[in-house]
Structures are given as C-alpha cells and as structure tokens.
Amino acid sequence: MDRASLLQHAGEQTKAIHAGEFPDPATNASAPNLVMSTTFVASADTNFSVEGMEENGTWIYSRWGNPTVHQLEEKLAALEEAETAVAFASGMGAISALLLHVLKAGEHAVVSDVAYAALSEMTNDLIPRLGVEITKVNTSDLNALQAALKPNTKLVYIETPCNPLLRLTDIAAAATAAHRVGAKLAVDATFATPAATKPLQHGADFVIHSLTKYLGGHGDALGGAVLGYRSDLAALRKKTAIRLGGTLSPFNAWLILRGLATFPIRMKVHQENALKVAKYLELHPKVKRVIYPGLPSHPQHDLAKRQMKNFSGIITFQVENGKEVAQKLSQKLQIVHYAVSLGHHRTLIFYLSSEDLLQTSFRLSTPKQQESWNVFAGEGIFRLSVGLEDADDLIADLEQALLDDTE
Ligand SMILES: *Cc1c(COP(=O)(O)O)cnc(C)c1O
C-alpha cells in the first residue's frame, strides 16, 4: 500500500503527526522545513497575475502559496476530512474572506444572533454597508432559522458550540434548511474542533477554524482556515485570500503544524479536565449555573451527544455579582490566567458581562432571543477554557480564589 492510502485510512493521531508532512527531499530532514522566502526563482513563462495561477503549480510568491503553509493546509484538510483548506493570518481573516467570497450586493445571509464578537460586529455594520442584507436569528431554533430564509439567501452562518454561550446548533438540520433555498452553510467549528465534529459530514459546505485556539493549541500563533470543497475554495483562494492578502505567515504555519501533531491527544485531556472542573463547579455553593455540553444539565445535552464525539474544554458558569468576583479572580488566581482567548494548553478565564456584550456585539430583537440568552448567560458568564494542567491543581486554584477573605 502506498503512503497516501495508508494515511487516508489512518487514525486521527497518525494523521495529526504525518499528514501533509514528508522528509525534505534535499536534506532528508525529518521535521518540516520552515521556508520563509517571499519569492521563488521562476521560469520565463511564469504568470504575473494570480488569474493564471495553476493549482499544484510551482511556487511563485508566498502570498499566493508557500511550501510550509501548504503542508499545514494539507494536514488540516486530512484532520477535517475535507477536500481542501485555505490558511489565513487569523480566524477573522478566514471569516472575512469567506463572507466576501460568497456574498454580493442584493443578496441575503442568515447569521447566528450570538457568535464570535468580531463576526457579529462585522455583520452588524461592514457587510450590510456593501448592500448585503443580514438577518440575525437564534440558529438553535430551527423554526426561527427556517422563517428567516428567503429566495435570495446565499449563506447561512452558524457556530456550534457558539462563543461565548456554548449553545449548539444542529448542523444537519441547518444544512437541509439552507440547501432547500439554494444557500450554502458555513460552520465556525473553532470550539468543537475536528476531534468533536466534522461539519462537512453533516452537510455543511464550509468549515471555519481559528487556528489560534485548539488547533495551534499553545497560545503563540494567530491563524485561521476555511475548509471545504475544491470547487468553492479554488476560487476563494484566488479572489479573496490572495487578493485581500490576509494569508498566513510561514513561521506561524510552522508553529501551528508543530502544535497540531499532538492535537488529538490534547483534546482527550481537555475534555477529561473540563468534565472534572465542570462537576466541581456544579457543586460549588457560589456557582449558580454551569454550562458544559458534556454535562447532563446542558439544555441541549442530547444534541451534544449526537453531534459531538468530544465535548471540548470550554465551560461557562454564573455567580452572584459577576463583576466583583471577576475582580477578585483576576487578582487571586495563581495558575489560571485571567485572559481572553481559549483552547491553549494553559487554562484561561474571562468574565463577560451580558449588559456590555448586548450593547457592543449582539443585537437580539425578539423576546425569544432574549429569553435564550438569559437561559445560557443570565447577567454574565465566566468563560473558562480548561487547559492541560492537572485537573486537581486547577480545582485547588479556583477553590482558593473563590474563597471570601473572611472564610
Ligand atoms: C477566536 C475566534 C475567532 C477569531 O479567530 P482569530 O484567530 O482571533 O481571528 C472566530 N471564531 C471563534 C469561535 C473564535 O473563538
């Protein structure tokens, strides 16, 4: 059997280590090369416009394509079981390129009313300014999603579990609804990761990842990717990735490649630790509510069990006087970092006030949308991204930081 077919049928951990990589033919180096060159010596008949760029052609200019970035794209596609992947300088680079590729003036898109804040803000303002109509709905509510679809809807955009609520959307149901009106389904699966859910297998057309989170996994490189079918992504690469220029640095690609080698085993530990910490928090007298897809108390635990093979490592929880407790935790935590972002080997925690977020990012227009927000977030949530430290140490750190000074 040749290497390609062996790898195609290999397990996740083997793919994470070997897919996309090969010993360097010039030196026999076992680890991937870091190729920082921006330009490549060309032949006299090389095209000067990206219009004439051939897939699998020679390297020309690193914004068009780079060997190290290409190795990362191949590994990501193998892990997601996607035909192809396009890497970007950040998750937002991937998202903006996708929106500008799919949508044009006069068209309509349905976007989840709660999703990554920068995507929400961009679809409140920048995208409508281009003449694209946006409807925000709670995509977990299939009736609301269906009611929002129009004959000119070209894109349905969901996140599952969504940032920051950990509310889930049924991908297969959303895909069926979108396809019925001829729209494509894009799924931001940054929280789930391919270890939990492979949205293309549920009918999605595009998958988005912020590589900055679990895939890179070490909090030291920004990156993003869009994955899906070659027929869509070859044009996206030329039209929006290369021309808008938000392409990934080879150095970051190299760091993320290295992080990816341990991705499946990291996800097992993230899930194991998160479940222990979630159970601890559920019993804590100061904690009013814990949301974690792996707990039977999650309002959509059945969907989580059906759609997620791993419940990932992010927990939210609510307490009385969230802002004051945030102040205290930011000063008293010794191991857990009080910081934004998630999916790192280090545990991170951050407080998100509902009042603030509903002003800056999320526009909820109906009482039902507000009600769903309240169920998941109340007055505000701590978003806890459980890392790879020993779970008992994380619990001990949270325990001492949550104690009152008088206790
Ligand atoms: C972080 C994040 C993004 C944006 O990724 P960047 O790499 O920070 O640009 C998009 N979607 C989700 C769900 C995220 O958590």
Short mmCIF file of C-alpha atoms and ligand atoms in Angstrom, two decimals:
data_model
loop_
_atom_site.label_atom_id
_atom_site.label_comp_id
_atom_site.label_asym_id
_atom_site.label_seq_id
_atom_site.Cartn_x
_atom_site.Cartn_y
_atom_site.Cartn_z
CA MET A 1 0.00 0.00 0.00
CA ASP A 2 1.33 3.48 -0.77
CA ARG A 3 1.75 6.23 1.82
CA ALA A 4 -1.23 8.30 0.68
CA SER A 5 -3.75 5.45 1.02
CA LEU A 6 -2.22 4.31 4.33
CA LEU A 7 -2.62 7.83 5.70
CA GLN A 8 -6.11 8.24 4.29
CA HIS A 9 -7.28 5.30 6.38
CA ALA A 10 -5.09 6.07 9.39
CA GLY A 11 -6.26 7.08 12.87
CA GLU A 12 -6.54 10.71 13.95
CA GLN A 13 -3.27 10.76 15.88
CA THR A 14 -1.29 9.24 13.00
CA LYS A 15 -2.81 11.80 10.62
CA ALA A 16 -2.04 14.63 13.04
CA ILE A 17 1.63 13.64 13.03
CA HIS A 18 2.19 12.54 9.44
CA ALA A 19 -0.41 14.08 7.08
CA GLY A 20 0.91 16.89 4.90
CA GLU A 21 4.48 16.25 6.05
CA PHE A 22 7.33 14.38 4.39
CA PRO A 23 11.10 14.25 4.86
CA ASP A 24 12.74 17.06 2.93
CA PRO A 25 13.97 15.58 -0.38
CA ALA A 26 17.11 17.79 -0.40
CA THR A 27 18.36 17.07 3.14
CA ASN A 28 16.26 14.10 4.42
CA ALA A 29 15.26 16.30 7.37
CA SER A 30 12.52 14.51 9.27
CA ALA A 31 10.73 17.61 10.61
CA PRO A 32 9.01 20.02 8.19
CA ASN A 33 11.11 22.81 6.74
CA LEU A 34 10.35 26.42 7.55
CA VAL A 35 10.50 28.23 4.20
CA MET A 36 10.48 31.99 4.88
CA SER A 37 11.28 33.08 1.33
CA THR A 38 8.69 35.51 -0.05
CA THR A 39 9.68 34.81 -3.64
CA PHE A 40 10.82 31.80 -5.65
CA VAL A 41 13.09 31.68 -8.69
CA ALA A 42 10.74 31.32 -11.65
CA SER A 43 10.80 30.28 -15.27
CA ALA A 44 10.37 32.91 -18.01
CA ASP A 45 6.80 31.82 -18.84
CA THR A 46 5.51 32.34 -15.24
CA ASN A 47 2.16 34.20 -15.00
CA PHE A 48 2.33 37.62 -13.36
CA SER A 49 -1.40 37.62 -12.46
CA VAL A 50 -2.89 35.24 -9.94
CA GLU A 51 -5.66 34.74 -12.53
CA GLY A 52 -3.35 32.36 -14.38
CA MET A 53 -2.18 30.55 -11.23
CA GLU A 54 -2.44 26.78 -11.53
CA GLU A 55 -3.34 24.50 -8.66
CA ASN A 56 -0.26 22.43 -7.77
CA GLY A 57 1.89 24.71 -9.94
CA THR A 58 5.38 25.80 -8.88
CA TRP A 59 5.93 28.25 -6.00
CA ILE A 60 5.98 31.87 -7.18
CA TYR A 61 5.26 34.32 -4.36
CA SER A 62 4.43 33.49 -0.72
CA ARG A 63 1.12 35.38 -0.63
CA TRP A 64 -0.03 33.10 -3.47
CA GLY A 65 1.26 29.97 -1.80
CA ASN A 66 4.17 28.80 0.34
CA PRO A 67 5.52 25.28 0.94
CA THR A 68 5.29 25.45 4.76
CA VAL A 69 1.78 26.95 4.68
CA HIS A 70 0.83 24.28 2.14
CA GLN A 71 1.97 21.50 4.49
CA LEU A 72 -0.28 22.96 7.17
CA GLU A 73 -3.23 23.18 4.76
CA GLU A 74 -2.76 19.52 3.81
CA LYS A 75 -2.65 18.42 7.45
CA LEU A 76 -5.76 20.46 8.31
CA ALA A 77 -7.67 19.02 5.35
CA ALA A 78 -6.71 15.47 6.44
CA LEU A 79 -7.89 16.08 10.02
CA GLU A 80 -11.18 17.63 8.89
CA GLU A 81 -11.59 15.03 6.09
CA ALA A 82 -12.12 17.99 3.74
CA GLU A 83 -11.11 18.11 0.07
CA THR A 84 -9.01 21.19 0.68
CA ALA A 85 -8.09 24.01 3.08
CA VAL A 86 -7.02 27.64 2.73
CA ALA A 87 -5.00 29.12 5.61
CA PHE A 88 -5.24 32.73 6.80
CA ALA A 89 -3.40 35.08 9.13
CA SER A 90 -6.21 34.77 11.71
CA GLY A 91 -9.66 33.30 12.21
CA MET A 92 -11.14 36.70 11.29
CA GLY A 93 -9.03 36.74 8.11
CA ALA A 94 -10.68 33.42 7.18
CA ILE A 95 -14.18 34.65 8.04
CA SER A 96 -13.91 37.95 6.16
CA ALA A 97 -12.50 36.23 3.06
CA LEU A 98 -15.35 33.71 3.15
CA LEU A 99 -18.09 36.36 3.51
CA LEU A 100 -16.63 38.49 0.70
CA HIS A 101 -16.27 35.40 -1.49
CA VAL A 102 -19.85 34.16 -1.07
CA LEU A 103 -21.94 37.35 -0.74
CA LYS A 104 -22.62 40.23 -3.09
CA ALA A 105 -24.90 43.29 -3.17
CA GLY A 106 -28.59 42.42 -3.36
CA GLU A 107 -28.12 39.07 -1.62
CA HIS A 108 -29.14 37.94 1.85
CA ALA A 109 -27.46 35.94 4.61
CA VAL A 110 -28.74 34.45 7.86
CA VAL A 111 -26.22 34.73 10.69
CA SER A 112 -26.43 33.35 14.21
CA ASP A 113 -27.52 36.11 16.63
CA VAL A 114 -24.75 35.06 19.03
CA ALA A 115 -21.37 34.16 17.58
CA TYR A 116 -17.77 35.30 17.80
CA ALA A 117 -17.98 39.01 18.64
CA ALA A 118 -15.90 40.33 15.72
CA LEU A 119 -18.02 38.35 13.22
CA SER A 120 -21.16 39.67 14.89
CA GLU A 121 -19.93 43.24 14.75
CA MET A 122 -18.80 42.88 11.14
CA THR A 123 -22.23 41.58 10.08
CA ASN A 124 -23.95 44.40 12.02
CA ASP A 125 -22.10 47.07 10.10
CA LEU A 126 -19.45 46.44 7.44
CA ILE A 127 -21.21 43.69 5.45
CA PRO A 128 -24.65 45.44 5.30
CA ARG A 129 -22.80 48.56 4.05
CA LEU A 130 -21.85 46.53 0.95
CA GLY A 131 -25.53 46.04 0.10
CA VAL A 132 -25.90 42.57 1.62
CA GLU A 133 -28.92 42.09 3.84
CA ILE A 134 -28.25 40.22 7.10
CA THR A 135 -30.85 38.58 9.34
CA LYS A 136 -29.74 37.55 12.84
CA VAL A 137 -31.58 34.63 14.40
CA ASN A 138 -31.02 32.06 17.09
CA THR A 139 -29.99 29.23 14.75
CA SER A 140 -30.55 26.67 17.54
CA ASP A 141 -34.24 27.37 16.98
CA LEU A 142 -34.88 25.58 13.70
CA ASN A 143 -38.24 27.32 13.16
CA ALA A 144 -36.62 30.74 13.54
CA LEU A 145 -33.88 29.73 11.10
CA GLN A 146 -36.38 28.46 8.52
CA ALA A 147 -38.56 31.57 8.85
CA ALA A 148 -35.55 33.81 8.14
CA LEU A 149 -34.66 32.16 4.82
CA LYS A 150 -35.52 33.98 1.59
CA PRO A 151 -35.24 33.15 -2.10
CA ASN A 152 -32.08 35.31 -2.28
CA THR A 153 -30.44 33.82 0.84
CA LYS A 154 -26.97 32.69 -0.25
CA LEU A 155 -25.37 31.88 3.09
CA VAL A 156 -26.37 30.53 6.48
CA TYR A 157 -23.62 31.12 9.04
CA ILE A 158 -23.59 29.23 12.33
CA GLU A 159 -21.22 28.50 15.19
CA THR A 160 -21.58 25.34 17.29
CA PRO A 161 -20.96 25.41 20.22
CA CYS A 162 -21.21 29.20 19.93
CA ASN A 163 -18.86 31.64 21.55
CA PRO A 164 -19.48 32.57 24.34
CA LEU A 165 -22.77 30.82 25.24
CA LEU A 166 -21.89 27.17 24.37
CA ARG A 167 -25.31 26.94 22.75
CA LEU A 168 -25.45 24.32 19.98
CA THR A 169 -26.97 24.27 16.51
CA ASP A 170 -28.00 21.08 14.75
CA ILE A 171 -25.69 21.16 11.71
CA ALA A 172 -27.56 18.59 9.61
CA ALA A 173 -30.89 20.38 10.13
CA ALA A 174 -29.34 23.78 9.31
CA ALA A 175 -27.74 22.30 6.15
CA THR A 176 -31.06 20.87 4.96
CA ALA A 177 -32.83 24.19 5.55
CA ALA A 178 -30.09 26.22 3.80
CA HIS A 179 -29.86 23.90 0.81
CA ARG A 180 -33.63 24.00 0.29
CA VAL A 181 -33.35 27.68 -0.75
CA GLY A 182 -30.03 27.18 -2.57
CA ALA A 183 -27.93 28.74 0.21
CA LYS A 184 -24.62 27.38 1.47
CA LEU A 185 -23.95 26.52 5.09
CA ALA A 186 -20.80 27.78 6.83
CA VAL A 187 -19.94 26.42 10.28
CA ASP A 188 -17.41 28.01 12.59
CA ALA A 189 -16.26 24.90 14.46
CA THR A 190 -13.47 26.55 16.46
CA PHE A 191 -14.96 25.45 19.82
CA ALA A 192 -15.81 21.93 18.70
CA THR A 193 -12.64 21.22 16.65
CA PRO A 194 -12.48 18.23 14.25
CA ALA A 195 -11.98 15.96 17.28
CA ALA A 196 -15.62 16.62 18.20
CA THR A 197 -17.46 17.39 14.98
CA LYS A 198 -16.68 17.34 11.29
CA PRO A 199 -19.40 19.65 9.91
CA LEU A 200 -18.82 18.67 6.26
CA GLN A 201 -20.04 15.16 7.16
CA HIS A 202 -23.28 16.71 8.45
CA GLY A 203 -23.88 18.57 5.18
CA ALA A 204 -22.02 21.87 5.71
CA ASP A 205 -20.34 23.49 2.69
CA PHE A 206 -17.64 25.43 4.57
CA VAL A 207 -15.88 24.92 7.90
CA ILE A 208 -14.02 27.73 9.62
CA HIS A 209 -11.38 27.38 12.31
CA SER A 210 -9.47 29.91 14.30
CA LEU A 211 -6.14 28.04 14.41
CA THR A 212 -5.20 30.39 17.25
CA LYS A 213 -7.28 28.23 19.56
CA TYR A 214 -7.21 24.40 19.92
CA LEU A 215 -5.57 23.54 16.59
CA GLY A 216 -2.41 25.55 17.26
CA GLY A 217 -3.09 24.94 20.91
CA HIS A 218 -0.23 26.78 22.59
CA GLY A 219 -1.25 30.44 22.54
CA ASP A 220 1.73 31.54 20.48
CA ALA A 221 0.46 31.89 16.89
CA LEU A 222 -2.57 33.53 15.30
CA GLY A 223 -4.03 31.71 12.31
CA GLY A 224 -7.26 30.75 10.60
CA ALA A 225 -8.58 28.42 7.93
CA VAL A 226 -11.54 27.78 5.66
CA LEU A 227 -12.07 24.14 4.67
CA GLY A 228 -14.45 22.56 2.20
CA TYR A 229 -14.81 21.56 -1.43
CA ARG A 230 -12.21 22.27 -4.09
CA SER A 231 -14.86 23.71 -6.43
CA ASP A 232 -15.56 26.54 -3.94
CA LEU A 233 -12.17 27.03 -2.38
CA ALA A 234 -10.01 27.30 -5.53
CA ALA A 235 -11.93 30.48 -6.42
CA LEU A 236 -11.94 31.73 -2.82
CA ARG A 237 -8.16 31.36 -2.71
CA LYS A 238 -7.65 33.49 -5.83
CA LYS A 239 -10.41 36.02 -5.33
CA THR A 240 -10.32 36.81 -1.66
CA ALA A 241 -7.42 35.05 0.12
CA ILE A 242 -4.64 36.14 -2.22
CA ARG A 243 -6.10 39.48 -3.33
CA LEU A 244 -7.21 40.71 0.10
CA GLY A 245 -3.89 39.46 1.38
CA GLY A 246 -4.78 38.05 4.79
CA THR A 247 -2.62 34.99 4.19
CA LEU A 248 -0.71 33.13 6.90
CA SER A 249 2.95 33.72 7.73
CA PRO A 250 5.08 30.58 7.15
CA PHE A 251 6.53 30.99 10.64
CA ASN A 252 3.05 30.80 12.19
CA ALA A 253 2.19 27.89 9.89
CA TRP A 254 5.26 26.06 11.17
CA LEU A 255 4.31 26.67 14.83
CA ILE A 256 0.74 25.56 14.21
CA LEU A 257 1.95 22.43 12.34
CA ARG A 258 4.00 21.56 15.38
CA GLY A 259 1.04 22.18 17.69
CA LEU A 260 -1.20 20.01 15.51
CA ALA A 261 0.99 16.94 15.97
CA THR A 262 -0.45 16.49 19.48
CA PHE A 263 -3.94 17.80 18.74
CA PRO A 264 -5.98 14.56 19.21
CA ILE A 265 -4.29 13.62 22.48
CA ARG A 266 -4.60 17.19 23.74
CA MET A 267 -8.36 17.16 23.05
CA LYS A 268 -8.80 13.99 25.12
CA VAL A 269 -7.17 15.68 28.11
CA HIS A 270 -9.03 18.98 27.56
CA GLN A 271 -12.31 17.05 27.70
CA GLU A 272 -11.32 14.95 30.71
CA ASN A 273 -10.14 18.01 32.67
CA ALA A 274 -13.16 20.12 31.68
CA LEU A 275 -15.57 17.45 32.88
CA LYS A 276 -13.80 17.26 36.28
CA VAL A 277 -13.76 21.05 36.67
CA ALA A 278 -17.39 21.38 35.48
CA LYS A 279 -18.53 18.81 38.07
CA TYR A 280 -16.58 20.62 40.78
CA LEU A 281 -18.15 23.97 39.83
CA GLU A 282 -21.65 22.49 39.68
CA LEU A 283 -21.33 21.59 43.37
CA HIS A 284 -19.74 24.89 44.42
CA PRO A 285 -22.06 26.94 46.68
CA LYS A 286 -21.13 30.24 44.99
CA VAL A 287 -21.86 28.97 41.47
CA LYS A 288 -25.41 29.48 40.23
CA ARG A 289 -25.19 27.68 36.92
CA VAL A 290 -22.63 25.73 34.89
CA ILE A 291 -22.94 25.21 31.15
CA TYR A 292 -20.84 22.46 29.57
CA PRO A 293 -22.03 20.30 26.64
CA GLY A 294 -20.72 17.18 28.42
CA LEU A 295 -22.96 17.68 31.48
CA PRO A 296 -26.49 16.23 31.52
CA SER A 297 -27.62 19.68 32.78
CA HIS A 298 -26.71 21.35 29.45
CA PRO A 299 -30.05 22.33 27.85
CA GLN A 300 -29.01 20.55 24.64
CA HIS A 301 -27.07 17.59 26.07
CA ASP A 302 -28.87 15.15 23.74
CA LEU A 303 -27.80 17.11 20.66
CA ALA A 304 -24.29 17.36 22.12
CA LYS A 305 -24.14 13.57 22.46
CA ARG A 306 -25.38 13.11 18.90
CA GLN A 307 -23.18 15.72 17.26
CA MET A 308 -20.00 15.84 19.34
CA LYS A 309 -17.51 12.99 19.79
CA ASN A 310 -15.60 15.11 22.31
CA PHE A 311 -17.16 17.85 24.45
CA SER A 312 -14.07 20.06 24.17
CA GLY A 313 -12.62 22.09 27.02
CA ILE A 314 -14.72 25.22 27.45
CA ILE A 315 -17.08 25.76 30.37
CA THR A 316 -19.18 28.77 31.30
CA PHE A 317 -20.50 29.49 34.78
CA GLN A 318 -22.56 32.14 36.51
CA VAL A 319 -22.17 33.56 40.02
CA GLU A 320 -23.82 36.35 42.06
CA ASN A 321 -22.09 39.73 41.48
CA GLY A 322 -20.06 38.53 38.50
CA LYS A 323 -18.10 41.76 38.03
CA GLU A 324 -16.88 41.76 41.65
CA VAL A 325 -15.93 38.10 41.50
CA ALA A 326 -14.06 38.79 38.24
CA GLN A 327 -12.05 41.47 40.03
CA LYS A 328 -11.20 39.01 42.79
CA LEU A 329 -10.32 36.12 40.47
CA SER A 330 -8.10 38.33 38.32
CA GLN A 331 -6.05 39.14 41.45
CA LYS A 332 -6.10 35.83 43.29
CA LEU A 333 -5.74 33.09 40.67
CA GLN A 334 -2.20 31.70 40.69
CA ILE A 335 -2.17 29.09 37.94
CA VAL A 336 -5.18 30.04 35.83
CA HIS A 337 -4.54 33.14 33.72
CA TYR A 338 -7.25 35.79 33.71
CA ALA A 339 -7.17 36.45 29.96
CA VAL A 340 -9.19 36.33 26.75
CA SER A 341 -8.77 33.59 24.12
CA LEU A 342 -9.18 29.86 24.62
CA GLY A 343 -8.03 26.42 23.53
CA HIS A 344 -4.47 26.79 24.86
CA HIS A 345 -2.54 24.31 26.97
CA ARG A 346 -2.77 26.95 29.71
CA THR A 347 -6.09 27.43 31.47
CA LEU A 348 -7.67 30.82 30.79
CA ILE A 349 -10.66 32.51 32.36
CA PHE A 350 -12.50 35.72 31.45
CA TYR A 351 -15.71 37.38 32.60
CA LEU A 352 -18.26 38.51 30.01
CA SER A 353 -21.00 40.82 31.23
CA SER A 354 -24.32 40.41 29.42
CA GLU A 355 -25.09 44.12 29.59
CA ASP A 356 -21.77 45.01 27.93
CA LEU A 357 -21.97 42.33 25.22
CA LEU A 358 -25.56 43.08 24.30
CA GLN A 359 -24.55 46.70 23.72
CA THR A 360 -21.38 46.16 21.73
CA SER A 361 -21.85 42.94 19.79
CA PHE A 362 -25.16 41.09 19.80
CA ARG A 363 -28.45 42.52 18.59
CA LEU A 364 -31.29 40.47 19.99
CA SER A 365 -34.55 41.76 18.56
CA THR A 366 -37.22 39.37 19.89
CA PRO A 367 -38.25 38.33 23.44
CA LYS A 368 -37.49 34.70 22.48
CA GLN A 369 -33.91 35.59 21.57
CA GLN A 370 -33.53 37.46 24.87
CA GLU A 371 -35.00 34.51 26.75
CA SER A 372 -32.49 32.09 25.21
CA TRP A 373 -29.64 34.48 26.11
CA ASN A 374 -30.88 34.60 29.70
CA VAL A 375 -31.02 30.80 29.95
CA PHE A 376 -27.38 30.48 28.88
CA ALA A 377 -25.82 33.66 30.26
CA GLY A 378 -28.01 35.37 32.85
CA GLU A 379 -26.31 38.63 33.88
CA GLY A 380 -22.95 37.40 32.71
CA ILE A 381 -20.68 34.40 32.48
CA PHE A 382 -17.18 33.33 33.26
CA ARG A 383 -15.77 31.61 30.19
CA LEU A 384 -13.26 29.06 31.42
CA SER A 385 -11.02 27.40 28.86
CA VAL A 386 -9.71 24.38 30.72
CA GLY A 387 -6.11 23.64 29.80
CA LEU A 388 -3.84 20.64 30.13
CA GLU A 389 -2.57 21.18 33.68
CA ASP A 390 -3.52 18.55 36.30
CA ALA A 391 -7.25 18.97 36.96
CA ASP A 392 -6.75 18.80 40.74
CA ASP A 393 -4.41 21.79 40.61
CA LEU A 394 -6.91 23.81 38.59
CA ILE A 395 -9.64 22.97 41.10
CA ALA A 396 -7.40 23.93 44.02
CA ASP A 397 -6.59 27.26 42.37
CA LEU A 398 -10.27 28.05 41.69
CA GLU A 399 -11.16 26.96 45.24
CA GLN A 400 -8.68 29.34 46.91
CA ALA A 401 -9.56 32.23 44.60
CA LEU A 402 -13.33 31.85 45.11
CA LEU A 403 -12.99 31.87 48.93
CA ASP A 404 -14.20 35.04 50.67
CA ASP A 405 -11.47 36.94 52.53
CA THR A 406 -13.33 36.22 55.79
CA GLU A 407 -13.53 32.46 55.19
C1 LIG B 1 -11.21 33.33 18.31
C2 LIG B 1 -12.35 33.00 17.44
C3 LIG B 1 -12.44 33.52 16.14
C4 LIG B 1 -11.45 34.52 15.59
O1 LIG B 1 -10.18 33.99 15.48
P1 LIG B 1 -8.84 34.91 15.47
O2 LIG B 1 -7.78 33.92 15.19
O3 LIG B 1 -8.75 35.57 16.82
O4 LIG B 1 -9.04 35.93 14.39
C5 LIG B 1 -13.50 33.14 15.36
N1 LIG B 1 -14.44 32.29 15.82
C6 LIG B 1 -14.40 31.79 17.06
C7 LIG B 1 -15.48 30.87 17.52
C8 LIG B 1 -13.35 32.12 17.91
O5 LIG B 1 -13.33 31.63 19.16
#
